[in-house]
Amino acid sequence: MQKWAMFTVFCLAGIFSIYLILFTLPSKEEAEQEAAFEVPVREIDAGAAENLLSQQNCIGCHGGNLEGGMGPALDKVGSTKTKEQIYRIIMNGGNGMPGFEDKLSEDEVINLSLYLAELQ
Ligand code: HEC
């Protein structure tokens, strides 16, 4: 009887480790990749960033002077958020903020993030 109990425990442990390997490890890797992602520092093209802010209607929600509206003010967003946080918010959106992953190129979002991170 005890042997059967041991066998069952071993099987469960085996199934559990397979589960861990299949599901936990890849997502942990993803999380590490995300944490390690850094927005590269480049020369900021302020004109291009300002054009995007109006073309993509960011200002429709964040105000013509980024003073805020339906969305929070962005005129000092660099003092509360890192360029990485800003990048992720623009890409993924959330809580009423649309994601721009499909609408903007990575370079455009990097330039926008650097531009906004400078506003402090
Ligand atoms: C439909 C309205 C809307 C549009 C369009 C929009 N946003 Fe937002 N945005 C929001 C809302 C609402 C939030 C607050 C989300 C939250 O609280 O998590 C937000 C949050 C943000 C934040 C984080 C601010 C903070 O202090 O937490 C940034 C940065 C931002 N938006 C940038 C942009 C940029 C850049 C664009 C244009 C490419 C844009 N947004 C377009 C509504 C909008």
mmCIF file of N, CA and C and ligand atoms in Angstrom:
data_model
loop_
_atom_site.group_PDB
_atom_site.id
_atom_site.type_symbol
_atom_site.label_atom_id
_atom_site.label_comp_id
_atom_site.label_asym_id
_atom_site.label_seq_id
_atom_site.Cartn_x
_atom_site.Cartn_y
_atom_site.Cartn_z
ATOM 1 N N MET A 1 0.834 -1.214 0.000
ATOM 2 C CA MET A 1 0.000 0.000 0.000
ATOM 3 C C MET A 1 0.863 1.256 0.000
ATOM 4 N N GLN A 2 1.911 1.264 0.854
ATOM 5 C CA GLN A 2 2.786 2.432 0.927
ATOM 6 C C GLN A 2 3.550 2.651 -0.382
ATOM 7 N N LYS A 3 3.933 1.514 -1.017
ATOM 8 C CA LYS A 3 4.651 1.615 -2.296
ATOM 9 C C LYS A 3 3.803 2.370 -3.314
ATOM 10 N N TRP A 4 2.504 2.042 -3.324
ATOM 11 C CA TRP A 4 1.615 2.706 -4.260
ATOM 12 C C TRP A 4 1.546 4.207 -3.965
ATOM 13 N N ALA A 5 1.546 4.527 -2.679
ATOM 14 C CA ALA A 5 1.493 5.943 -2.301
ATOM 15 C C ALA A 5 2.746 6.655 -2.797
ATOM 16 N N MET A 6 3.910 5.989 -2.616
ATOM 17 C CA MET A 6 5.175 6.572 -3.078
ATOM 18 C C MET A 6 5.140 6.774 -4.587
ATOM 19 N N PHE A 7 4.661 5.730 -5.294
ATOM 20 C CA PHE A 7 4.599 5.771 -6.755
ATOM 21 C C PHE A 7 3.749 6.957 -7.208
ATOM 22 N N THR A 8 2.609 7.122 -6.535
ATOM 23 C CA THR A 8 1.715 8.221 -6.899
ATOM 24 C C THR A 8 2.406 9.565 -6.694
ATOM 25 N N VAL A 9 3.103 9.682 -5.563
ATOM 26 C CA VAL A 9 3.798 10.950 -5.281
ATOM 27 C C VAL A 9 4.835 11.228 -6.366
ATOM 28 N N PHE A 10 5.585 10.158 -6.743
ATOM 29 C CA PHE A 10 6.601 10.351 -7.789
ATOM 30 C C PHE A 10 5.971 10.791 -9.098
ATOM 31 N N CYS A 11 4.863 10.154 -9.458
ATOM 32 C CA CYS A 11 4.192 10.512 -10.706
ATOM 33 C C CYS A 11 3.738 11.971 -10.673
ATOM 34 N N LEU A 12 3.141 12.355 -9.565
ATOM 35 C CA LEU A 12 2.655 13.727 -9.456
ATOM 36 C C LEU A 12 3.816 14.708 -9.557
ATOM 37 N N ALA A 13 4.930 14.363 -8.894
ATOM 38 C CA ALA A 13 6.101 15.240 -8.947
ATOM 39 C C ALA A 13 6.592 15.344 -10.383
ATOM 40 N N GLY A 14 6.574 14.193 -11.092
ATOM 41 C CA GLY A 14 7.012 14.186 -12.493
ATOM 42 C C GLY A 14 6.129 15.073 -13.336
ATOM 43 N N ILE A 15 4.827 14.909 -13.184
ATOM 44 C CA ILE A 15 3.882 15.713 -13.971
ATOM 45 C C ILE A 15 4.072 17.198 -13.648
ATOM 46 N N PHE A 16 4.276 17.465 -12.366
ATOM 47 C CA PHE A 16 4.444 18.855 -11.939
ATOM 48 C C PHE A 16 5.709 19.457 -12.558
ATOM 49 N N SER A 17 6.812 18.689 -12.611
ATOM 50 C CA SER A 17 8.031 19.274 -13.189
ATOM 51 C C SER A 17 7.873 19.491 -14.679
ATOM 52 N N ILE A 18 7.177 18.560 -15.363
ATOM 53 C CA ILE A 18 6.952 18.760 -16.798
ATOM 54 C C ILE A 18 6.127 20.034 -17.003
ATOM 55 N N TYR A 19 5.117 20.201 -16.154
ATOM 56 C CA TYR A 19 4.284 21.399 -16.231
ATOM 57 C C TYR A 19 5.144 22.650 -16.054
ATOM 58 N N LEU A 20 6.040 22.600 -15.044
ATOM 59 C CA LEU A 20 6.902 23.754 -14.778
ATOM 60 C C LEU A 20 7.778 24.053 -15.988
ATOM 61 N N ILE A 21 8.373 22.993 -16.563
ATOM 62 C CA ILE A 21 9.286 23.192 -17.690
ATOM 63 C C ILE A 21 8.525 23.779 -18.881
ATOM 64 N N LEU A 22 7.333 23.234 -19.148
ATOM 65 C CA LEU A 22 6.586 23.669 -20.332
ATOM 66 C C LEU A 22 6.011 25.071 -20.185
ATOM 67 N N PHE A 23 5.499 25.388 -19.014
ATOM 68 C CA PHE A 23 4.733 26.637 -18.906
ATOM 69 C C PHE A 23 5.439 27.742 -18.136
ATOM 70 N N THR A 24 6.164 27.397 -17.104
ATOM 71 C CA THR A 24 6.731 28.440 -16.263
ATOM 72 C C THR A 24 8.002 29.026 -16.856
ATOM 73 N N LEU A 25 8.880 28.140 -17.361
ATOM 74 C CA LEU A 25 10.170 28.636 -17.818
ATOM 75 C C LEU A 25 10.069 29.625 -18.977
ATOM 76 N N PRO A 26 9.299 29.329 -20.042
ATOM 77 C CA PRO A 26 9.253 30.301 -21.136
ATOM 78 C C PRO A 26 8.728 31.660 -20.688
ATOM 79 N N SER A 27 7.691 31.662 -19.844
ATOM 80 C CA SER A 27 7.134 32.957 -19.470
ATOM 81 C C SER A 27 8.117 33.717 -18.572
ATOM 82 N N LYS A 28 8.911 32.956 -17.784
ATOM 83 C CA LYS A 28 9.912 33.626 -16.957
ATOM 84 C C LYS A 28 10.947 34.291 -17.862
ATOM 85 N N GLU A 29 11.328 33.563 -18.913
ATOM 86 C CA GLU A 29 12.287 34.129 -19.870
ATOM 87 C C GLU A 29 11.736 35.404 -20.490
ATOM 88 N N GLU A 30 10.451 35.341 -20.877
ATOM 89 C CA GLU A 30 9.819 36.519 -21.465
ATOM 90 C C GLU A 30 9.865 37.696 -20.508
ATOM 91 N N ALA A 31 9.554 37.413 -19.239
ATOM 92 C CA ALA A 31 9.549 38.482 -18.243
ATOM 93 C C ALA A 31 10.934 39.081 -18.113
ATOM 94 N N GLU A 32 11.962 38.213 -18.157
ATOM 95 C CA GLU A 32 13.326 38.730 -18.045
ATOM 96 C C GLU A 32 13.681 39.579 -19.255
ATOM 97 N N GLN A 33 13.244 39.102 -20.433
ATOM 98 C CA GLN A 33 13.521 39.873 -21.644
ATOM 99 C C GLN A 33 12.875 41.248 -21.551
ATOM 100 N N GLU A 34 11.635 41.255 -21.084
ATOM 101 C CA GLU A 34 10.903 42.511 -20.987
ATOM 102 C C GLU A 34 11.605 43.449 -20.006
ATOM 103 N N ALA A 35 12.047 42.890 -18.860
ATOM 104 C CA ALA A 35 12.689 43.711 -17.846
ATOM 105 C C ALA A 35 14.015 44.254 -18.367
ATOM 106 N N ALA A 36 14.683 43.450 -19.219
ATOM 107 C CA ALA A 36 16.007 43.845 -19.694
ATOM 108 C C ALA A 36 15.911 44.830 -20.856
ATOM 109 N N PHE A 37 14.706 44.971 -21.437
ATOM 110 C CA PHE A 37 14.563 45.847 -22.595
ATOM 111 C C PHE A 37 14.872 47.295 -22.217
ATOM 112 N N GLU A 38 15.695 47.899 -23.020
ATOM 113 C CA GLU A 38 16.037 49.285 -22.733
ATOM 114 C C GLU A 38 15.831 50.108 -24.002
ATOM 115 N N VAL A 39 15.165 51.233 -23.876
ATOM 116 C CA VAL A 39 14.974 52.117 -25.026
ATOM 117 C C VAL A 39 16.323 52.753 -25.347
ATOM 118 N N PRO A 40 16.835 52.539 -26.556
ATOM 119 C CA PRO A 40 18.152 53.073 -26.881
ATOM 120 C C PRO A 40 18.150 54.605 -26.883
ATOM 121 N N VAL A 41 19.231 55.186 -26.393
ATOM 122 C CA VAL A 41 19.330 56.640 -26.381
ATOM 123 C C VAL A 41 19.804 57.092 -27.754
ATOM 124 N N ARG A 42 19.024 57.967 -28.372
ATOM 125 C CA ARG A 42 19.375 58.481 -29.697
ATOM 126 C C ARG A 42 19.156 59.980 -29.684
ATOM 127 N N GLU A 43 19.566 60.597 -30.767
ATOM 128 C CA GLU A 43 19.259 62.013 -30.902
ATOM 129 C C GLU A 43 17.751 62.121 -31.116
ATOM 130 N N ILE A 44 17.112 63.007 -30.352
ATOM 131 C CA ILE A 44 15.659 63.112 -30.429
ATOM 132 C C ILE A 44 15.269 63.999 -31.603
ATOM 133 N N ASP A 45 14.343 63.497 -32.411
ATOM 134 C CA ASP A 45 13.786 64.301 -33.485
ATOM 135 C C ASP A 45 12.477 64.910 -32.968
ATOM 136 N N ALA A 46 12.613 66.107 -32.377
ATOM 137 C CA ALA A 46 11.463 66.730 -31.706
ATOM 138 C C ALA A 46 10.347 67.031 -32.702
ATOM 139 N N GLY A 47 10.722 67.460 -33.926
ATOM 140 C CA GLY A 47 9.709 67.787 -34.943
ATOM 141 C C GLY A 47 8.862 66.564 -35.265
ATOM 142 N N ALA A 48 9.543 65.419 -35.482
ATOM 143 C CA ALA A 48 8.823 64.187 -35.810
ATOM 144 C C ALA A 48 7.928 63.782 -34.642
ATOM 145 N N ALA A 49 8.426 63.925 -33.411
ATOM 146 C CA ALA A 49 7.630 63.542 -32.240
ATOM 147 C C ALA A 49 6.389 64.425 -32.149
ATOM 148 N N GLU A 50 6.569 65.731 -32.351
ATOM 149 C CA GLU A 50 5.423 66.643 -32.251
ATOM 150 C C GLU A 50 4.400 66.362 -33.351
ATOM 151 N N ASN A 51 4.902 66.030 -34.569
ATOM 152 C CA ASN A 51 3.977 65.666 -35.650
ATOM 153 C C ASN A 51 3.150 64.446 -35.276
ATOM 154 N N LEU A 52 3.822 63.415 -34.729
ATOM 155 C CA LEU A 52 3.110 62.192 -34.361
ATOM 156 C C LEU A 52 2.072 62.473 -33.290
ATOM 157 N N LEU A 53 2.422 63.324 -32.324
ATOM 158 C CA LEU A 53 1.494 63.626 -31.239
ATOM 159 C C LEU A 53 0.188 64.178 -31.794
ATOM 160 N N SER A 54 0.277 65.001 -32.875
ATOM 161 C CA SER A 54 -0.977 65.515 -33.421
ATOM 162 C C SER A 54 -1.573 64.547 -34.434
ATOM 163 N N GLN A 55 -0.727 63.939 -35.310
ATOM 164 C CA GLN A 55 -1.268 63.018 -36.323
ATOM 165 C C GLN A 55 -1.973 61.823 -35.691
ATOM 166 N N GLN A 56 -1.399 61.266 -34.632
ATOM 167 C CA GLN A 56 -1.993 60.079 -34.006
ATOM 168 C C GLN A 56 -3.044 60.473 -32.977
ATOM 169 N N ASN A 57 -3.336 61.779 -32.927
ATOM 170 C CA ASN A 57 -4.357 62.289 -32.027
ATOM 171 C C ASN A 57 -4.084 62.016 -30.550
ATOM 172 N N CYS A 58 -2.808 61.922 -30.183
ATOM 173 C CA CYS A 58 -2.458 61.816 -28.758
ATOM 174 C C CYS A 58 -3.026 63.036 -28.049
ATOM 175 N N ILE A 59 -2.935 64.204 -28.770
ATOM 176 C CA ILE A 59 -3.357 65.449 -28.140
ATOM 177 C C ILE A 59 -4.876 65.505 -27.952
ATOM 178 N N GLY A 60 -5.609 64.671 -28.728
ATOM 179 C CA GLY A 60 -7.057 64.610 -28.547
ATOM 180 C C GLY A 60 -7.409 64.172 -27.132
ATOM 181 N N CYS A 61 -6.584 63.325 -26.544
ATOM 182 C CA CYS A 61 -6.837 62.827 -25.187
ATOM 183 C C CYS A 61 -5.939 63.491 -24.156
ATOM 184 N N HIS A 62 -4.738 63.890 -24.593
ATOM 185 C CA HIS A 62 -3.767 64.398 -23.612
ATOM 186 C C HIS A 62 -3.649 65.923 -23.630
ATOM 187 N N GLY A 63 -4.458 66.576 -24.483
ATOM 188 C CA GLY A 63 -4.455 68.038 -24.511
ATOM 189 C C GLY A 63 -3.492 68.595 -25.543
ATOM 190 N N GLY A 64 -3.885 69.709 -26.184
ATOM 191 C CA GLY A 64 -3.093 70.336 -27.244
ATOM 192 C C GLY A 64 -1.693 70.722 -26.793
ATOM 193 N N ASN A 65 -1.547 71.071 -25.527
ATOM 194 C CA ASN A 65 -0.226 71.373 -24.981
ATOM 195 C C ASN A 65 0.211 70.293 -23.995
ATOM 196 N N LEU A 66 -0.360 69.102 -24.149
ATOM 197 C CA LEU A 66 -0.069 67.955 -23.276
ATOM 198 C C LEU A 66 -0.422 68.239 -21.821
ATOM 199 N N GLU A 67 -1.357 69.192 -21.655
ATOM 200 C CA GLU A 67 -1.727 69.571 -20.295
ATOM 201 C C GLU A 67 -2.737 68.589 -19.680
ATOM 202 N N GLY A 68 -3.151 67.613 -20.461
ATOM 203 C CA GLY A 68 -4.099 66.621 -19.954
ATOM 204 C C GLY A 68 -5.503 66.910 -20.410
ATOM 205 N N GLY A 69 -6.328 65.877 -20.428
ATOM 206 C CA GLY A 69 -7.717 66.005 -20.841
ATOM 207 C C GLY A 69 -8.406 64.757 -20.335
ATOM 208 N N MET A 70 -8.892 63.964 -21.305
ATOM 209 C CA MET A 70 -9.450 62.666 -20.920
ATOM 210 C C MET A 70 -8.329 61.765 -20.405
ATOM 211 N N GLY A 71 -7.123 61.933 -20.932
ATOM 212 C CA GLY A 71 -5.941 61.199 -20.439
ATOM 213 C C GLY A 71 -5.109 62.108 -19.549
ATOM 214 N N PRO A 72 -4.145 61.547 -18.822
ATOM 215 C CA PRO A 72 -3.330 62.367 -17.917
ATOM 216 C C PRO A 72 -2.433 63.346 -18.675
ATOM 217 N N ALA A 73 -2.006 64.417 -17.987
ATOM 218 C CA ALA A 73 -1.078 65.378 -18.575
ATOM 219 C C ALA A 73 0.239 64.672 -18.881
ATOM 220 N N LEU A 74 0.868 65.062 -19.993
ATOM 221 C CA LEU A 74 2.151 64.449 -20.355
ATOM 222 C C LEU A 74 3.268 65.487 -20.294
ATOM 223 N N ASP A 75 2.934 66.718 -19.899
ATOM 224 C CA ASP A 75 3.950 67.768 -19.984
ATOM 225 C C ASP A 75 5.064 67.606 -18.946
ATOM 226 N N LYS A 76 4.884 66.701 -17.967
ATOM 227 C CA LYS A 76 5.958 66.417 -17.023
ATOM 228 C C LYS A 76 6.099 64.913 -16.813
ATOM 229 N N VAL A 77 5.684 64.144 -17.828
ATOM 230 C CA VAL A 77 5.628 62.685 -17.661
ATOM 231 C C VAL A 77 7.018 62.096 -17.389
ATOM 232 N N GLY A 78 8.060 62.796 -17.865
ATOM 233 C CA GLY A 78 9.431 62.312 -17.664
ATOM 234 C C GLY A 78 9.875 62.325 -16.216
ATOM 235 N N SER A 79 9.169 63.070 -15.360
ATOM 236 C CA SER A 79 9.578 63.109 -13.955
ATOM 237 C C SER A 79 8.967 61.957 -13.155
ATOM 238 N N THR A 80 7.950 61.278 -13.715
ATOM 239 C CA THR A 80 7.346 60.160 -12.978
ATOM 240 C C THR A 80 7.540 58.820 -13.678
ATOM 241 N N LYS A 81 7.891 58.846 -14.971
ATOM 242 C CA LYS A 81 8.013 57.589 -15.709
ATOM 243 C C LYS A 81 9.356 57.539 -16.442
ATOM 244 N N THR A 82 9.934 56.329 -16.518
ATOM 245 C CA THR A 82 11.163 56.152 -17.296
ATOM 246 C C THR A 82 10.803 56.027 -18.764
ATOM 247 N N LYS A 83 11.804 56.184 -19.636
ATOM 248 C CA LYS A 83 11.550 56.049 -21.072
ATOM 249 C C LYS A 83 11.045 54.644 -21.399
ATOM 250 N N GLU A 84 11.478 53.644 -20.622
ATOM 251 C CA GLU A 84 11.006 52.269 -20.835
ATOM 252 C C GLU A 84 9.518 52.152 -20.496
ATOM 253 N N GLN A 85 9.115 52.771 -19.383
ATOM 254 C CA GLN A 85 7.693 52.716 -19.003
ATOM 255 C C GLN A 85 6.848 53.424 -20.053
ATOM 256 N N ILE A 86 7.324 54.578 -20.516
ATOM 257 C CA ILE A 86 6.580 55.345 -21.520
ATOM 258 C C ILE A 86 6.457 54.526 -22.805
ATOM 259 N N TYR A 87 7.574 53.906 -23.194
ATOM 260 C CA TYR A 87 7.590 53.069 -24.405
ATOM 261 C C TYR A 87 6.526 51.976 -24.309
ATOM 262 N N ARG A 88 6.494 51.308 -23.155
ATOM 263 C CA ARG A 88 5.558 50.188 -22.995
ATOM 264 C C ARG A 88 4.107 50.674 -22.987
ATOM 265 N N ILE A 89 3.855 51.828 -22.377
ATOM 266 C CA ILE A 89 2.490 52.362 -22.350
ATOM 267 C C ILE A 89 2.034 52.703 -23.768
ATOM 268 N N ILE A 90 2.927 53.341 -24.562
ATOM 269 C CA ILE A 90 2.536 53.712 -25.925
ATOM 270 C C ILE A 90 2.304 52.442 -26.761
ATOM 271 N N MET A 91 3.162 51.450 -26.621
ATOM 272 C CA MET A 91 3.025 50.200 -27.387
ATOM 273 C C MET A 91 1.767 49.432 -26.987
ATOM 274 N N ASN A 92 1.573 49.249 -25.667
ATOM 275 C CA ASN A 92 0.524 48.325 -25.197
ATOM 276 C C ASN A 92 -0.769 49.010 -24.789
ATOM 277 N N GLY A 93 -0.724 50.269 -24.422
ATOM 278 C CA GLY A 93 -1.928 50.959 -23.964
ATOM 279 C C GLY A 93 -2.440 50.366 -22.662
ATOM 280 N N GLY A 94 -3.739 50.549 -22.426
ATOM 281 C CA GLY A 94 -4.361 50.010 -21.203
ATOM 282 C C GLY A 94 -5.074 51.105 -20.439
ATOM 283 N N ASN A 95 -6.142 50.762 -19.747
ATOM 284 C CA ASN A 95 -6.920 51.712 -18.936
ATOM 285 C C ASN A 95 -7.375 52.930 -19.730
ATOM 286 N N GLY A 96 -7.862 52.711 -20.961
ATOM 287 C CA GLY A 96 -8.367 53.835 -21.745
ATOM 288 C C GLY A 96 -7.364 54.388 -22.723
ATOM 289 N N MET A 97 -6.118 53.990 -22.562
ATOM 290 C CA MET A 97 -5.066 54.430 -23.488
ATOM 291 C C MET A 97 -4.944 53.366 -24.583
ATOM 292 N N PRO A 98 -5.128 53.756 -25.858
ATOM 293 C CA PRO A 98 -5.004 52.745 -26.919
ATOM 294 C C PRO A 98 -3.546 52.344 -27.130
ATOM 295 N N GLY A 99 -3.290 51.117 -27.539
ATOM 296 C CA GLY A 99 -1.926 50.676 -27.858
ATOM 297 C C GLY A 99 -1.586 51.063 -29.290
ATOM 298 N N PHE A 100 -0.336 51.445 -29.539
ATOM 299 C CA PHE A 100 0.047 51.897 -30.878
ATOM 300 C C PHE A 100 1.006 50.940 -31.560
ATOM 301 N N GLU A 101 1.084 49.705 -31.014
ATOM 302 C CA GLU A 101 2.002 48.716 -31.547
ATOM 303 C C GLU A 101 1.801 48.489 -33.044
ATOM 304 N N ASP A 102 0.524 48.490 -33.489
ATOM 305 C CA ASP A 102 0.241 48.212 -34.900
ATOM 306 C C ASP A 102 0.216 49.472 -35.755
ATOM 307 N N LYS A 103 0.186 50.639 -35.101
ATOM 308 C CA LYS A 103 0.025 51.873 -35.872
ATOM 309 C C LYS A 103 1.344 52.596 -36.091
ATOM 310 N N LEU A 104 2.298 52.412 -35.181
ATOM 311 C CA LEU A 104 3.562 53.131 -35.272
ATOM 312 C C LEU A 104 4.712 52.139 -35.376
ATOM 313 N N SER A 105 5.802 52.580 -36.014
ATOM 314 C CA SER A 105 6.981 51.717 -36.078
ATOM 315 C C SER A 105 7.721 51.799 -34.748
ATOM 316 N N GLU A 106 8.597 50.820 -34.517
ATOM 317 C CA GLU A 106 9.372 50.817 -33.279
ATOM 318 C C GLU A 106 10.196 52.102 -33.161
ATOM 319 N N ASP A 107 10.792 52.525 -34.291
ATOM 320 C CA ASP A 107 11.603 53.739 -34.268
ATOM 321 C C ASP A 107 10.780 54.959 -33.868
ATOM 322 N N GLU A 108 9.542 55.024 -34.383
ATOM 323 C CA GLU A 108 8.688 56.165 -34.045
ATOM 324 C C GLU A 108 8.368 56.174 -32.548
ATOM 325 N N VAL A 109 8.092 54.977 -32.005
ATOM 326 C CA VAL A 109 7.747 54.916 -30.578
ATOM 327 C C VAL A 109 8.984 55.221 -29.721
ATOM 328 N N ILE A 110 10.162 54.772 -30.163
ATOM 329 C CA ILE A 110 11.388 55.084 -29.419
ATOM 330 C C ILE A 110 11.588 56.597 -29.390
ATOM 331 N N ASN A 111 11.432 57.243 -30.561
ATOM 332 C CA ASN A 111 11.615 58.694 -30.629
ATOM 333 C C ASN A 111 10.597 59.411 -29.731
ATOM 334 N N LEU A 112 9.339 58.955 -29.788
ATOM 335 C CA LEU A 112 8.296 59.556 -28.946
ATOM 336 C C LEU A 112 8.620 59.378 -27.456
ATOM 337 N N SER A 113 9.072 58.172 -27.090
ATOM 338 C CA SER A 113 9.365 57.885 -25.680
ATOM 339 C C SER A 113 10.500 58.768 -25.180
ATOM 340 N N LEU A 114 11.544 58.916 -26.024
ATOM 341 C CA LEU A 114 12.681 59.753 -25.621
ATOM 342 C C LEU A 114 12.236 61.208 -25.475
ATOM 343 N N TYR A 115 11.402 61.652 -26.429
ATOM 344 C CA TYR A 115 10.901 63.029 -26.403
ATOM 345 C C TYR A 115 10.090 63.276 -25.132
ATOM 346 N N LEU A 116 9.160 62.345 -24.834
ATOM 347 C CA LEU A 116 8.295 62.535 -23.661
ATOM 348 C C LEU A 116 9.095 62.410 -22.360
ATOM 349 N N ALA A 117 10.103 61.513 -22.346
ATOM 350 C CA ALA A 117 10.897 61.321 -21.122
ATOM 351 C C ALA A 117 11.688 62.582 -20.781
ATOM 352 N N GLU A 118 11.936 63.424 -21.805
ATOM 353 C CA GLU A 118 12.661 64.682 -21.574
ATOM 354 C C GLU A 118 11.782 65.741 -20.912
ATOM 355 N N LEU A 119 10.463 65.556 -20.975
ATOM 356 C CA LEU A 119 9.546 66.554 -20.418
ATOM 357 C C LEU A 119 9.454 66.342 -18.919
ATOM 358 N N GLN A 120 10.098 67.234 -18.168
ATOM 359 C CA GLN A 120 10.128 67.037 -16.706
ATOM 360 C C GLN A 120 9.806 68.325 -15.979
HETATM 361 C C1 HEC B 1 -8.310 57.652 -26.577
HETATM 362 C C2 HEC B 1 -7.547 58.559 -25.765
HETATM 363 C C3 HEC B 1 -6.019 58.469 -25.819
HETATM 364 C C4 HEC B 1 -5.203 58.581 -26.922
HETATM 365 C C5 HEC B 1 -5.578 58.771 -28.368
HETATM 366 C C6 HEC B 1 -3.834 58.503 -26.409
HETATM 367 N N1 HEC B 1 -3.853 58.326 -25.065
HETATM 368 FE FE1 HEC B 1 -2.218 58.160 -23.839
HETATM 369 N N2 HEC B 1 -3.419 57.779 -22.257
HETATM 370 C C7 HEC B 1 -4.806 57.810 -22.254
HETATM 371 C C8 HEC B 1 -5.297 57.454 -20.934
HETATM 372 C C9 HEC B 1 -6.749 57.366 -20.528
HETATM 373 C C10 HEC B 1 -4.143 57.195 -20.139
HETATM 374 C C11 HEC B 1 -4.099 56.762 -18.664
HETATM 375 C C12 HEC B 1 -3.874 55.268 -18.644
HETATM 376 C C13 HEC B 1 -3.665 54.752 -17.237
HETATM 377 O O1 HEC B 1 -4.027 55.428 -16.292
HETATM 378 O O2 HEC B 1 -3.102 53.655 -17.122
HETATM 379 C C14 HEC B 1 -2.990 57.432 -20.988
HETATM 380 C C15 HEC B 1 -1.682 57.342 -20.565
HETATM 381 C C16 HEC B 1 -0.569 57.703 -21.321
HETATM 382 C C17 HEC B 1 0.788 57.756 -20.823
HETATM 383 C C18 HEC B 1 1.217 57.503 -19.374
HETATM 384 C C19 HEC B 1 1.033 58.804 -18.603
HETATM 385 C C20 HEC B 1 1.154 58.647 -17.119
HETATM 386 O O3 HEC B 1 1.594 59.603 -16.468
HETATM 387 O O4 HEC B 1 0.791 57.576 -16.598
HETATM 388 C C21 HEC B 1 1.582 58.137 -21.862
HETATM 389 C C22 HEC B 1 3.084 58.356 -21.851
HETATM 390 C C23 HEC B 1 0.717 58.308 -23.011
HETATM 391 N N3 HEC B 1 -0.575 58.033 -22.645
HETATM 392 C C24 HEC B 1 1.165 58.691 -24.283
HETATM 393 C C25 HEC B 1 0.350 58.751 -25.399
HETATM 394 C C26 HEC B 1 0.845 58.974 -26.735
HETATM 395 C C27 HEC B 1 2.288 59.224 -27.102
HETATM 396 C C28 HEC B 1 -0.240 58.923 -27.560
HETATM 397 C C29 HEC B 1 -0.262 59.047 -29.065
HETATM 398 C C30 HEC B 1 0.653 58.185 -29.824
HETATM 399 C C31 HEC B 1 -1.413 58.692 -26.735
HETATM 400 N N4 HEC B 1 -1.020 58.596 -25.434
HETATM 401 C C32 HEC B 1 -2.705 58.602 -27.219
HETATM 402 C C33 HEC B 1 -5.598 58.129 -23.355
HETATM 403 C C34 HEC B 1 -5.162 58.295 -24.647
#
